[in-house]
Amino acid sequence: RKEVEQDPGPFNVPEGATVAFNCTYSNSASQSFFWYRQDCRKEPKLLMSVYSSGNEDGRFTAQLNRASQYISLLIRDSKLSDSATYLCVVNDPNAGNNRKLIWGLGTSLAVNP
Amino acid sequence: EAGVAQSPRYKIIEKRQSVAFWCNPISGHATLYWYQQILGQGPKLLIQFQNNGVVDDSQLPKDRFSAERLKGVDSTLKIQPAKLEDSAVYLCASSQRLAGNYEQYFGPGTRLTVT
């Protein structure tokens, strides 16, 4: 089993649609979870951290389910500018204080007019 | 605040040649990472520095890759000799050493093509 698994997509959705991505992680000891966004031919940038209670930032909502070891990202009212790859990222609990992250392969989203 | 700087942005070399990449992290960031990202995949950590010391190089192909961060600031990553499968984007990232802070800031990357 991969340490962090995501559906690579691509997800093709029309503008205004709601789209959800899921990600599963293998090590139940992981404590920190993130979604990064990567535009085509650009570097990854932090989109949002994922907290146990769930968190929302505008049109974006992140949820964590520790029992099932999955993380989700919901995007409401999709915009053309949301087209990107969304990377699920989890801390490596075996790295101790070294703050090592484990990266998923990414989920590709294309929002169409 | 200036971001992470990398150079060159693009490099094309033939197999068996050598290449070096440079990274200047965000000022004050003690932790520096080099990642390799192959098209369609997530970033793969090659090496992580804490100041000028290596804390993780478990996925660095040490027979051909080397990296250093001599003064705890700038870093260089070298490949010698390059193979076709080294074609990828090499990303440098840095982060602050704060409790519970995992956010990494990336440079624009160096796109390497090995022919």
mmCIF file with all atom_site columns, C-alpha atoms in Angstrom:
data_model
loop_
_atom_site.group_PDB
_atom_site.id
_atom_site.type_symbol
_atom_site.label_atom_id
_atom_site.label_alt_id
_atom_site.label_comp_id
_atom_site.label_asym_id
_atom_site.label_entity_id
_atom_site.label_seq_id
_atom_site.pdbx_PDB_ins_code
_atom_site.Cartn_x
_atom_site.Cartn_y
_atom_site.Cartn_z
_atom_site.occupancy
_atom_site.B_iso_or_equiv
_atom_site.pdbx_formal_charge
_atom_site.auth_seq_id
_atom_site.auth_comp_id
_atom_site.auth_asym_id
_atom_site.auth_atom_id
_atom_site.pdbx_PDB_model_num
ATOM 1   C CA . ARG A 1 1   ? 0.000   0.000  0.000   1.00 0.00 ? 1   ARG A CA 1
ATOM 2   C CA . LYS A 1 2   ? 1.296   3.444  -0.899  1.00 0.00 ? 2   LYS A CA 1
ATOM 3   C CA . GLU A 1 3   ? 1.932   5.804  1.990   1.00 0.00 ? 3   GLU A CA 1
ATOM 4   C CA . VAL A 1 4   ? -0.370  8.457  0.530   1.00 0.00 ? 4   VAL A CA 1
ATOM 5   C CA . GLU A 1 5   ? -2.859  7.558  -2.176  1.00 0.00 ? 5   GLU A CA 1
ATOM 6   C CA . GLN A 1 6   ? -4.927  9.832  -4.369  1.00 0.00 ? 6   GLN A CA 1
ATOM 7   C CA . ASP A 1 7   ? -7.052  9.345  -7.442  1.00 0.00 ? 7   ASP A CA 1
ATOM 8   C CA . PRO A 1 8   ? -4.942  11.004 -10.158 1.00 0.00 ? 8   PRO A CA 1
ATOM 9   C CA . GLY A 1 9   ? -8.025  12.004 -12.151 1.00 0.00 ? 9   GLY A CA 1
ATOM 10  C CA . PRO A 1 10  ? -8.297  14.025 -14.263 1.00 0.00 ? 10  PRO A CA 1
ATOM 11  C CA . PHE A 1 11  ? -11.491 15.505 -12.911 1.00 0.00 ? 11  PHE A CA 1
ATOM 12  C CA . ASN A 1 12  ? -13.237 17.573 -15.571 1.00 0.00 ? 12  ASN A CA 1
ATOM 13  C CA . VAL A 1 13  ? -16.000 19.754 -14.158 1.00 0.00 ? 13  VAL A CA 1
ATOM 14  C CA . PRO A 1 14  ? -17.969 22.752 -15.423 1.00 0.00 ? 14  PRO A CA 1
ATOM 15  C CA . GLU A 1 15  ? -17.660 26.160 -13.840 1.00 0.00 ? 15  GLU A CA 1
ATOM 16  C CA . GLY A 1 16  ? -19.804 26.451 -10.738 1.00 0.00 ? 16  GLY A CA 1
ATOM 17  C CA . ALA A 1 17  ? -19.701 22.762 -9.942  1.00 0.00 ? 17  ALA A CA 1
ATOM 18  C CA . THR A 1 18  ? -18.783 21.250 -6.606  1.00 0.00 ? 18  THR A CA 1
ATOM 19  C CA . VAL A 1 19  ? -15.950 18.738 -6.674  1.00 0.00 ? 19  VAL A CA 1
ATOM 20  C CA . ALA A 1 20  ? -14.427 16.592 -3.943  1.00 0.00 ? 20  ALA A CA 1
ATOM 21  C CA . PHE A 1 21  ? -11.079 14.832 -3.712  1.00 0.00 ? 21  PHE A CA 1
ATOM 22  C CA . ASN A 1 22  ? -10.168 12.107 -1.272  1.00 0.00 ? 22  ASN A CA 1
ATOM 23  C CA . CYS A 1 23  ? -6.804  10.925 -0.090  1.00 0.00 ? 23  CYS A CA 1
ATOM 24  C CA . THR A 1 24  ? -5.860  7.982  2.126   1.00 0.00 ? 24  THR A CA 1
ATOM 25  C CA . TYR A 1 25  ? -2.739  7.602  4.218   1.00 0.00 ? 25  TYR A CA 1
ATOM 26  C CA . SER A 1 26  ? -1.182  4.434  5.571   1.00 0.00 ? 26  SER A CA 1
ATOM 27  C CA . ASN A 1 27  ? 0.440   5.413  8.877   1.00 0.00 ? 27  ASN A CA 1
ATOM 28  C CA . SER A 1 28  ? -2.094  6.022  11.611  1.00 0.00 ? 28  SER A CA 1
ATOM 29  C CA . ALA A 1 29  ? 0.564   7.859  13.636  1.00 0.00 ? 29  ALA A CA 1
ATOM 30  C CA . SER A 1 30  ? 0.623   10.791 11.196  1.00 0.00 ? 30  SER A CA 1
ATOM 31  C CA . GLN A 1 31  ? -0.514  13.986 12.868  1.00 0.00 ? 31  GLN A CA 1
ATOM 32  C CA . SER A 1 32  ? -0.254  16.742 10.282  1.00 0.00 ? 32  SER A CA 1
ATOM 33  C CA . PHE A 1 33  ? -2.109  16.921 7.000   1.00 0.00 ? 33  PHE A CA 1
ATOM 34  C CA . PHE A 1 34  ? -2.108  19.387 4.156   1.00 0.00 ? 34  PHE A CA 1
ATOM 35  C CA . TRP A 1 35  ? -3.403  20.126 0.713   1.00 0.00 ? 35  TRP A CA 1
ATOM 36  C CA . TYR A 1 36  ? -0.956  21.777 -1.654  1.00 0.00 ? 36  TYR A CA 1
ATOM 37  C CA . ARG A 1 37  ? -1.858  23.190 -5.032  1.00 0.00 ? 37  ARG A CA 1
ATOM 38  C CA . GLN A 1 38  ? 0.428   22.951 -8.051  1.00 0.00 ? 38  GLN A CA 1
ATOM 39  C CA . ASP A 1 39  ? -0.302  24.857 -11.240 1.00 0.00 ? 39  ASP A CA 1
ATOM 40  C CA . CYS A 1 40  ? 1.027   23.532 -14.519 1.00 0.00 ? 40  CYS A CA 1
ATOM 41  C CA . ARG A 1 41  ? 4.812   23.952 -14.691 1.00 0.00 ? 41  ARG A CA 1
ATOM 42  C CA . LYS A 1 42  ? 4.873   25.767 -11.370 1.00 0.00 ? 42  LYS A CA 1
ATOM 43  C CA . GLU A 1 43  ? 5.984   24.876 -7.873  1.00 0.00 ? 43  GLU A CA 1
ATOM 44  C CA . PRO A 1 44  ? 3.634   23.494 -5.186  1.00 0.00 ? 44  PRO A CA 1
ATOM 45  C CA . LYS A 1 45  ? 2.095   26.009 -2.809  1.00 0.00 ? 45  LYS A CA 1
ATOM 46  C CA . LEU A 1 46  ? 0.271   25.369 0.439   1.00 0.00 ? 46  LEU A CA 1
ATOM 47  C CA . LEU A 1 47  ? -3.480  25.579 -0.068  1.00 0.00 ? 47  LEU A CA 1
ATOM 48  C CA . MET A 1 48  ? -4.582  24.700 3.436   1.00 0.00 ? 48  MET A CA 1
ATOM 49  C CA . SER A 1 49  ? -3.748  22.647 6.474   1.00 0.00 ? 49  SER A CA 1
ATOM 50  C CA . VAL A 1 50  ? -6.275  20.029 7.552   1.00 0.00 ? 50  VAL A CA 1
ATOM 51  C CA . TYR A 1 51  ? -7.365  20.107 11.158  1.00 0.00 ? 51  TYR A CA 1
ATOM 52  C CA . SER A 1 52  ? -9.129  17.405 13.146  1.00 0.00 ? 52  SER A CA 1
ATOM 53  C CA . SER A 1 53  ? -12.276 19.463 13.429  1.00 0.00 ? 53  SER A CA 1
ATOM 54  C CA . GLY A 1 54  ? -12.305 20.261 9.734   1.00 0.00 ? 54  GLY A CA 1
ATOM 55  C CA . ASN A 1 55  ? -11.669 23.703 8.357   1.00 0.00 ? 55  ASN A CA 1
ATOM 56  C CA . GLU A 1 56  ? -12.976 25.999 5.708   1.00 0.00 ? 56  GLU A CA 1
ATOM 57  C CA . ASP A 1 57  ? -11.358 28.759 3.685   1.00 0.00 ? 57  ASP A CA 1
ATOM 58  C CA . GLY A 1 58  ? -13.797 30.452 1.387   1.00 0.00 ? 58  GLY A CA 1
ATOM 59  C CA . ARG A 1 59  ? -14.921 27.934 -1.207  1.00 0.00 ? 59  ARG A CA 1
ATOM 60  C CA . PHE A 1 60  ? -12.542 25.267 0.078   1.00 0.00 ? 60  PHE A CA 1
ATOM 61  C CA . THR A 1 61  ? -13.329 22.821 2.887   1.00 0.00 ? 61  THR A CA 1
ATOM 62  C CA . ALA A 1 62  ? -10.933 20.225 4.239   1.00 0.00 ? 62  ALA A CA 1
ATOM 63  C CA . GLN A 1 63  ? -11.934 17.275 6.403   1.00 0.00 ? 63  GLN A CA 1
ATOM 64  C CA . LEU A 1 64  ? -9.965  14.648 8.289   1.00 0.00 ? 64  LEU A CA 1
ATOM 65  C CA . ASN A 1 65  ? -11.246 11.206 9.204   1.00 0.00 ? 65  ASN A CA 1
ATOM 66  C CA . ARG A 1 66  ? -8.665  9.592  11.486  1.00 0.00 ? 66  ARG A CA 1
ATOM 67  C CA . ALA A 1 67  ? -10.600 6.362  11.967  1.00 0.00 ? 67  ALA A CA 1
ATOM 68  C CA . SER A 1 68  ? -10.613 5.673  8.238   1.00 0.00 ? 68  SER A CA 1
ATOM 69  C CA . GLN A 1 69  ? -7.301  7.456  7.606   1.00 0.00 ? 69  GLN A CA 1
ATOM 70  C CA . TYR A 1 70  ? -8.523  9.698  4.877   1.00 0.00 ? 70  TYR A CA 1
ATOM 71  C CA . ILE A 1 71  ? -8.514  13.387 4.090   1.00 0.00 ? 71  ILE A CA 1
ATOM 72  C CA . SER A 1 72  ? -10.877 15.204 1.789   1.00 0.00 ? 72  SER A CA 1
ATOM 73  C CA . LEU A 1 73  ? -10.936 18.500 -0.048  1.00 0.00 ? 73  LEU A CA 1
ATOM 74  C CA . LEU A 1 74  ? -14.194 20.018 -1.240  1.00 0.00 ? 74  LEU A CA 1
ATOM 75  C CA . ILE A 1 75  ? -14.265 22.872 -3.715  1.00 0.00 ? 75  ILE A CA 1
ATOM 76  C CA . ARG A 1 76  ? -17.572 24.663 -4.141  1.00 0.00 ? 76  ARG A CA 1
ATOM 77  C CA . ASP A 1 77  ? -18.538 26.948 -7.028  1.00 0.00 ? 77  ASP A CA 1
ATOM 78  C CA . SER A 1 78  ? -15.521 25.938 -9.097  1.00 0.00 ? 78  SER A CA 1
ATOM 79  C CA . LYS A 1 79  ? -13.709 28.670 -11.005 1.00 0.00 ? 79  LYS A CA 1
ATOM 80  C CA . LEU A 1 80  ? -11.585 28.339 -14.112 1.00 0.00 ? 80  LEU A CA 1
ATOM 81  C CA . SER A 1 81  ? -8.635  29.422 -11.975 1.00 0.00 ? 81  SER A CA 1
ATOM 82  C CA . ASP A 1 82  ? -9.066  26.356 -9.761  1.00 0.00 ? 82  ASP A CA 1
ATOM 83  C CA . SER A 1 83  ? -7.655  24.208 -12.567 1.00 0.00 ? 83  SER A CA 1
ATOM 84  C CA . ALA A 1 84  ? -4.500  22.696 -11.104 1.00 0.00 ? 84  ALA A CA 1
ATOM 85  C CA . THR A 1 85  ? -3.108  19.581 -9.476  1.00 0.00 ? 85  THR A CA 1
ATOM 86  C CA . TYR A 1 86  ? -4.005  19.119 -5.812  1.00 0.00 ? 86  TYR A CA 1
ATOM 87  C CA . LEU A 1 87  ? -1.408  17.286 -3.751  1.00 0.00 ? 87  LEU A CA 1
ATOM 88  C CA . CYS A 1 88  ? -2.295  15.493 -0.543  1.00 0.00 ? 88  CYS A CA 1
ATOM 89  C CA . VAL A 1 89  ? 0.553   15.708 1.965   1.00 0.00 ? 89  VAL A CA 1
ATOM 90  C CA . VAL A 1 90  ? 1.053   13.977 5.303   1.00 0.00 ? 90  VAL A CA 1
ATOM 91  C CA . ASN A 1 91  ? 3.834   14.173 7.850   1.00 0.00 ? 91  ASN A CA 1
ATOM 92  C CA . ASP A 1 92  ? 6.109   11.155 8.226   1.00 0.00 ? 92  ASP A CA 1
ATOM 93  C CA . PRO A 1 93  ? 5.778   10.132 11.881  1.00 0.00 ? 93  PRO A CA 1
ATOM 94  C CA . ASN A 1 94  ? 8.939   8.028  11.600  1.00 0.00 ? 94  ASN A CA 1
ATOM 95  C CA . ALA A 1 95  ? 10.980  11.166 10.940  1.00 0.00 ? 95  ALA A CA 1
ATOM 96  C CA . GLY A 1 96  ? 10.654  12.494 14.479  1.00 0.00 ? 96  GLY A CA 1
ATOM 97  C CA . ASN A 1 97  ? 11.482  16.179 14.651  1.00 0.00 ? 97  ASN A CA 1
ATOM 98  C CA . ASN A 1 98  ? 12.810  16.291 11.097  1.00 0.00 ? 98  ASN A CA 1
ATOM 99  C CA . ARG A 1 99  ? 9.499   17.530 9.638   1.00 0.00 ? 99  ARG A CA 1
ATOM 100 C CA . LYS A 1 100 ? 9.537   15.180 6.693   1.00 0.00 ? 100 LYS A CA 1
ATOM 101 C CA . LEU A 1 101 ? 6.474   15.209 4.473   1.00 0.00 ? 101 LEU A CA 1
ATOM 102 C CA . ILE A 1 102 ? 5.083   12.390 2.374   1.00 0.00 ? 102 ILE A CA 1
ATOM 103 C CA . TRP A 1 103 ? 3.505   13.513 -0.884  1.00 0.00 ? 103 TRP A CA 1
ATOM 104 C CA . GLY A 1 104 ? 0.724   11.967 -2.882  1.00 0.00 ? 104 GLY A CA 1
ATOM 105 C CA . LEU A 1 105 ? 0.870   11.832 -6.681  1.00 0.00 ? 105 LEU A CA 1
ATOM 106 C CA . GLY A 1 106 ? -1.709  14.587 -6.975  1.00 0.00 ? 106 GLY A CA 1
ATOM 107 C CA . THR A 1 107 ? -5.210  14.863 -8.394  1.00 0.00 ? 107 THR A CA 1
ATOM 108 C CA . SER A 1 108 ? -5.613  16.817 -11.597 1.00 0.00 ? 108 SER A CA 1
ATOM 109 C CA . LEU A 1 109 ? -8.599  19.165 -11.853 1.00 0.00 ? 109 LEU A CA 1
ATOM 110 C CA . ALA A 1 110 ? -9.746  20.907 -15.017 1.00 0.00 ? 110 ALA A CA 1
ATOM 111 C CA . VAL A 1 111 ? -12.604 23.392 -14.683 1.00 0.00 ? 111 VAL A CA 1
ATOM 112 C CA . ASN A 1 112 ? -14.250 24.030 -18.022 1.00 0.00 ? 112 ASN A CA 1
ATOM 113 C CA . PRO A 1 113 ? -16.234 27.084 -19.146 1.00 0.00 ? 113 PRO A CA 1
ATOM 114 C CA . GLU B 2 1   ? 9.952   38.823 1.754   1.00 0.00 ? 1   GLU B CA 1
ATOM 115 C CA . ALA B 2 2   ? 11.997  37.213 -1.007  1.00 0.00 ? 2   ALA B CA 1
ATOM 116 C CA . GLY B 2 3   ? 11.081  33.649 -1.863  1.00 0.00 ? 3   GLY B CA 1
ATOM 117 C CA . VAL B 2 4   ? 13.250  30.632 -2.522  1.00 0.00 ? 4   VAL B CA 1
ATOM 118 C CA . ALA B 2 5   ? 15.578  31.268 -5.446  1.00 0.00 ? 5   ALA B CA 1
ATOM 119 C CA . GLN B 2 6   ? 16.839  28.566 -7.782  1.00 0.00 ? 6   GLN B CA 1
ATOM 120 C CA . SER B 2 7   ? 19.052  28.541 -10.824 1.00 0.00 ? 7   SER B CA 1
ATOM 121 C CA . PRO B 2 8   ? 19.220  27.664 -13.572 1.00 0.00 ? 8   PRO B CA 1
ATOM 122 C CA . ARG B 2 9   ? 15.546  27.403 -14.495 1.00 0.00 ? 9   ARG B CA 1
ATOM 123 C CA . TYR B 2 10  ? 16.213  25.036 -17.384 1.00 0.00 ? 10  TYR B CA 1
ATOM 124 C CA . LYS B 2 11  ? 19.088  22.740 -18.289 1.00 0.00 ? 11  LYS B CA 1
ATOM 125 C CA . ILE B 2 12  ? 19.581  20.336 -21.150 1.00 0.00 ? 12  ILE B CA 1
ATOM 126 C CA . ILE B 2 13  ? 22.532  17.956 -21.014 1.00 0.00 ? 13  ILE B CA 1
ATOM 127 C CA . GLU B 2 14  ? 23.586  14.702 -22.572 1.00 0.00 ? 14  GLU B CA 1
ATOM 128 C CA . LYS B 2 15  ? 23.724  11.498 -20.579 1.00 0.00 ? 15  LYS B CA 1
ATOM 129 C CA . ARG B 2 16  ? 26.958  10.960 -18.677 1.00 0.00 ? 16  ARG B CA 1
ATOM 130 C CA . GLN B 2 17  ? 27.494  14.715 -18.372 1.00 0.00 ? 17  GLN B CA 1
ATOM 131 C CA . SER B 2 18  ? 27.494  16.560 -15.045 1.00 0.00 ? 18  SER B CA 1
ATOM 132 C CA . VAL B 2 19  ? 25.122  19.242 -13.856 1.00 0.00 ? 19  VAL B CA 1
ATOM 133 C CA . ALA B 2 20  ? 24.738  21.399 -10.757 1.00 0.00 ? 20  ALA B CA 1
ATOM 134 C CA . PHE B 2 21  ? 21.762  23.249 -9.347  1.00 0.00 ? 21  PHE B CA 1
ATOM 135 C CA . TRP B 2 22  ? 21.792  26.114 -6.876  1.00 0.00 ? 22  TRP B CA 1
ATOM 136 C CA . CYS B 2 23  ? 19.268  27.110 -4.238  1.00 0.00 ? 23  CYS B CA 1
ATOM 137 C CA . ASN B 2 24  ? 18.999  30.096 -1.923  1.00 0.00 ? 24  ASN B CA 1
ATOM 138 C CA . PRO B 2 25  ? 16.299  29.574 0.720   1.00 0.00 ? 25  PRO B CA 1
ATOM 139 C CA . ILE B 2 26  ? 14.152  32.162 2.429   1.00 0.00 ? 26  ILE B CA 1
ATOM 140 C CA . SER B 2 27  ? 16.228  34.166 4.883   1.00 0.00 ? 27  SER B CA 1
ATOM 141 C CA . GLY B 2 28  ? 16.175  32.618 8.329   1.00 0.00 ? 28  GLY B CA 1
ATOM 142 C CA . HIS B 2 29  ? 14.839  29.234 7.235   1.00 0.00 ? 29  HIS B CA 1
ATOM 143 C CA . ALA B 2 30  ? 17.007  26.607 8.851   1.00 0.00 ? 30  ALA B CA 1
ATOM 144 C CA . THR B 2 31  ? 15.600  23.618 6.979   1.00 0.00 ? 31  THR B CA 1
ATOM 145 C CA . LEU B 2 32  ? 16.260  23.093 3.286   1.00 0.00 ? 32  LEU B CA 1
ATOM 146 C CA . TYR B 2 33  ? 14.940  20.324 1.067   1.00 0.00 ? 33  TYR B CA 1
ATOM 147 C CA . TRP B 2 34  ? 15.765  19.086 -2.404  1.00 0.00 ? 34  TRP B CA 1
ATOM 148 C CA . TYR B 2 35  ? 13.007  17.230 -4.206  1.00 0.00 ? 35  TYR B CA 1
ATOM 149 C CA . GLN B 2 36  ? 12.837  15.469 -7.548  1.00 0.00 ? 36  GLN B CA 1
ATOM 150 C CA . GLN B 2 37  ? 9.508   15.649 -9.347  1.00 0.00 ? 37  GLN B CA 1
ATOM 151 C CA . ILE B 2 38  ? 8.976   13.476 -12.379 1.00 0.00 ? 38  ILE B CA 1
ATOM 152 C CA . LEU B 2 39  ? 6.101   14.403 -14.675 1.00 0.00 ? 39  LEU B CA 1
ATOM 153 C CA . GLY B 2 40  ? 2.793   13.128 -13.314 1.00 0.00 ? 40  GLY B CA 1
ATOM 154 C CA . GLN B 2 41  ? 4.159   12.337 -9.872  1.00 0.00 ? 41  GLN B CA 1
ATOM 155 C CA . GLY B 2 42  ? 4.391   14.080 -6.540  1.00 0.00 ? 42  GLY B CA 1
ATOM 156 C CA . PRO B 2 43  ? 7.678   15.486 -5.237  1.00 0.00 ? 43  PRO B CA 1
ATOM 157 C CA . LYS B 2 44  ? 10.160  12.885 -3.991  1.00 0.00 ? 44  LYS B CA 1
ATOM 158 C CA . LEU B 2 45  ? 12.484  13.996 -1.216  1.00 0.00 ? 45  LEU B CA 1
ATOM 159 C CA . LEU B 2 46  ? 16.147  13.590 -2.137  1.00 0.00 ? 46  LEU B CA 1
ATOM 160 C CA . ILE B 2 47  ? 17.841  15.249 0.812   1.00 0.00 ? 47  ILE B CA 1
ATOM 161 C CA . GLN B 2 48  ? 16.969  17.405 3.810   1.00 0.00 ? 48  GLN B CA 1
ATOM 162 C CA . PHE B 2 49  ? 19.349  19.746 5.606   1.00 0.00 ? 49  PHE B CA 1
ATOM 163 C CA . GLN B 2 50  ? 18.975  21.254 9.052   1.00 0.00 ? 50  GLN B CA 1
ATOM 164 C CA . ASN B 2 51  ? 21.331  24.243 8.956   1.00 0.00 ? 51  ASN B CA 1
ATOM 165 C CA . ASN B 2 52  ? 24.423  22.707 7.314   1.00 0.00 ? 52  ASN B CA 1
ATOM 166 C CA . GLY B 2 53  ? 23.837  19.149 8.530   1.00 0.00 ? 53  GLY B CA 1
ATOM 167 C CA . VAL B 2 54  ? 22.103  16.353 6.631   1.00 0.00 ? 54  VAL B CA 1
ATOM 168 C CA . VAL B 2 55  ? 19.109  14.915 8.477   1.00 0.00 ? 55  VAL B CA 1
ATOM 169 C CA . ASP B 2 56  ? 17.715  12.670 5.729   1.00 0.00 ? 56  ASP B CA 1
ATOM 170 C CA . ASP B 2 57  ? 19.327  11.500 2.507   1.00 0.00 ? 57  ASP B CA 1
ATOM 171 C CA . SER B 2 58  ? 17.808  8.040  2.426   1.00 0.00 ? 58  SER B CA 1
ATOM 172 C CA . GLN B 2 59  ? 16.412  8.476  -1.108  1.00 0.00 ? 59  GLN B CA 1
ATOM 173 C CA . LEU B 2 60  ? 19.428  10.210 -2.601  1.00 0.00 ? 60  LEU B CA 1
ATOM 174 C CA . PRO B 2 61  ? 21.190  8.028  -5.230  1.00 0.00 ? 61  PRO B CA 1
ATOM 175 C CA . LYS B 2 62  ? 24.571  8.594  -3.679  1.00 0.00 ? 62  LYS B CA 1
ATOM 176 C CA . ASP B 2 63  ? 26.506  6.960  -6.491  1.00 0.00 ? 63  ASP B CA 1
ATOM 177 C CA . ARG B 2 64  ? 25.662  9.898  -8.732  1.00 0.00 ? 64  ARG B CA 1
ATOM 178 C CA . PHE B 2 65  ? 23.970  12.609 -6.668  1.00 0.00 ? 65  PHE B CA 1
ATOM 179 C CA . SER B 2 66  ? 25.583  14.839 -4.085  1.00 0.00 ? 66  SER B CA 1
ATOM 180 C CA . ALA B 2 67  ? 24.476  17.920 -2.205  1.00 0.00 ? 67  ALA B CA 1
ATOM 181 C CA . GLU B 2 68  ? 25.984  20.364 0.199   1.00 0.00 ? 68  GLU B CA 1
ATOM 182 C CA . ARG B 2 69  ? 25.003  23.337 2.298   1.00 0.00 ? 69  ARG B CA 1
ATOM 183 C CA . LEU B 2 70  ? 28.319  24.521 3.582   1.00 0.00 ? 70  LEU B CA 1
ATOM 184 C CA . LYS B 2 71  ? 27.381  27.683 5.481   1.00 0.00 ? 71  LYS B CA 1
ATOM 185 C CA . GLY B 2 72  ? 23.848  26.711 6.379   1.00 0.00 ? 72  GLY B CA 1
ATOM 186 C CA . VAL B 2 73  ? 22.336  29.012 3.762   1.00 0.00 ? 73  VAL B CA 1
ATOM 187 C CA . ASP B 2 74  ? 22.784  28.310 0.035   1.00 0.00 ? 74  ASP B CA 1
ATOM 188 C CA . SER B 2 75  ? 22.826  24.765 -1.241  1.00 0.00 ? 75  SER B CA 1
ATOM 189 C CA . THR B 2 76  ? 23.962  22.995 -4.383  1.00 0.00 ? 76  THR B CA 1
ATOM 190 C CA . LEU B 2 77  ? 22.795  19.682 -5.797  1.00 0.00 ? 77  LEU B CA 1
ATOM 191 C CA . LYS B 2 78  ? 25.021  17.887 -8.281  1.00 0.00 ? 78  LYS B CA 1
ATOM 192 C CA . ILE B 2 79  ? 24.460  14.958 -10.601 1.00 0.00 ? 79  ILE B CA 1
ATOM 193 C CA . GLN B 2 80  ? 27.492  13.184 -12.016 1.00 0.00 ? 80  GLN B CA 1
ATOM 194 C CA . PRO B 2 81  ? 27.096  11.371 -14.364 1.00 0.00 ? 81  PRO B CA 1
ATOM 195 C CA . ALA B 2 82  ? 23.519  12.044 -15.461 1.00 0.00 ? 82  ALA B CA 1
ATOM 196 C CA . LYS B 2 83  ? 21.216  9.308  -16.757 1.00 0.00 ? 83  LYS B CA 1
ATOM 197 C CA . LEU B 2 84  ? 18.155  9.598  -18.948 1.00 0.00 ? 84  LEU B CA 1
ATOM 198 C CA . GLU B 2 85  ? 15.900  8.801  -15.977 1.00 0.00 ? 85  GLU B CA 1
ATOM 199 C CA . ASP B 2 86  ? 17.196  11.894 -14.152 1.00 0.00 ? 86  ASP B CA 1
ATOM 200 C CA . SER B 2 87  ? 15.042  14.062 -16.432 1.00 0.00 ? 87  SER B CA 1
ATOM 201 C CA . ALA B 2 88  ? 12.740  15.811 -13.987 1.00 0.00 ? 88  ALA B CA 1
ATOM 202 C CA . VAL B 2 89  ? 12.100  19.074 -12.170 1.00 0.00 ? 89  VAL B CA 1
ATOM 203 C CA . TYR B 2 90  ? 14.375  19.604 -9.196  1.00 0.00 ? 90  TYR B CA 1
ATOM 204 C CA . LEU B 2 91  ? 12.630  21.617 -6.528  1.00 0.00 ? 91  LEU B CA 1
ATOM 205 C CA . CYS B 2 92  ? 14.242  23.302 -3.580  1.00 0.00 ? 92  CYS B CA 1
ATOM 206 C CA . ALA B 2 93  ? 12.124  24.153 -0.555  1.00 0.00 ? 93  ALA B CA 1
ATOM 207 C CA . SER B 2 94  ? 12.750  25.693 2.826   1.00 0.00 ? 94  SER B CA 1
ATOM 208 C CA . SER B 2 95  ? 10.923  25.914 6.110   1.00 0.00 ? 95  SER B CA 1
ATOM 209 C CA . GLN B 2 96  ? 11.246  27.515 9.498   1.00 0.00 ? 96  GLN B CA 1
ATOM 210 C CA . ARG B 2 97  ? 12.240  25.461 12.474  1.00 0.00 ? 97  ARG B CA 1
ATOM 211 C CA . LEU B 2 98  ? 9.195   26.131 14.599  1.00 0.00 ? 98  LEU B CA 1
ATOM 212 C CA . ALA B 2 99  ? 7.343   23.613 16.708  1.00 0.00 ? 99  ALA B CA 1
ATOM 213 C CA . GLY B 2 100 ? 4.568   22.033 14.690  1.00 0.00 ? 100 GLY B CA 1
ATOM 214 C CA . ASN B 2 101 ? 5.331   24.087 11.591  1.00 0.00 ? 101 ASN B CA 1
ATOM 215 C CA . TYR B 2 102 ? 5.466   21.891 8.519   1.00 0.00 ? 102 TYR B CA 1
ATOM 216 C CA . GLU B 2 103 ? 4.824   24.466 5.800   1.00 0.00 ? 103 GLU B CA 1
ATOM 217 C CA . GLN B 2 104 ? 7.401   24.308 3.045   1.00 0.00 ? 104 GLN B CA 1
ATOM 218 C CA . TYR B 2 105 ? 8.044   27.119 0.599   1.00 0.00 ? 105 TYR B CA 1
ATOM 219 C CA . PHE B 2 106 ? 9.210   26.081 -2.835  1.00 0.00 ? 106 PHE B CA 1
ATOM 220 C CA . GLY B 2 107 ? 11.388  27.713 -5.411  1.00 0.00 ? 107 GLY B CA 1
ATOM 221 C CA . PRO B 2 108 ? 10.401  27.689 -9.097  1.00 0.00 ? 108 PRO B CA 1
ATOM 222 C CA . GLY B 2 109 ? 12.451  24.574 -9.774  1.00 0.00 ? 109 GLY B CA 1
ATOM 223 C CA . THR B 2 110 ? 15.052  23.587 -12.339 1.00 0.00 ? 110 THR B CA 1
ATOM 224 C CA . ARG B 2 111 ? 13.741  21.602 -15.276 1.00 0.00 ? 111 ARG B CA 1
ATOM 225 C CA . LEU B 2 112 ? 16.412  19.100 -16.323 1.00 0.00 ? 112 LEU B CA 1
ATOM 226 C CA . THR B 2 113 ? 16.315  17.252 -19.615 1.00 0.00 ? 113 THR B CA 1
ATOM 227 C CA . VAL B 2 114 ? 18.873  14.510 -20.176 1.00 0.00 ? 114 VAL B CA 1
ATOM 228 C CA . THR B 2 115 ? 19.223  13.416 -23.807 1.00 0.00 ? 115 THR B CA 1
#
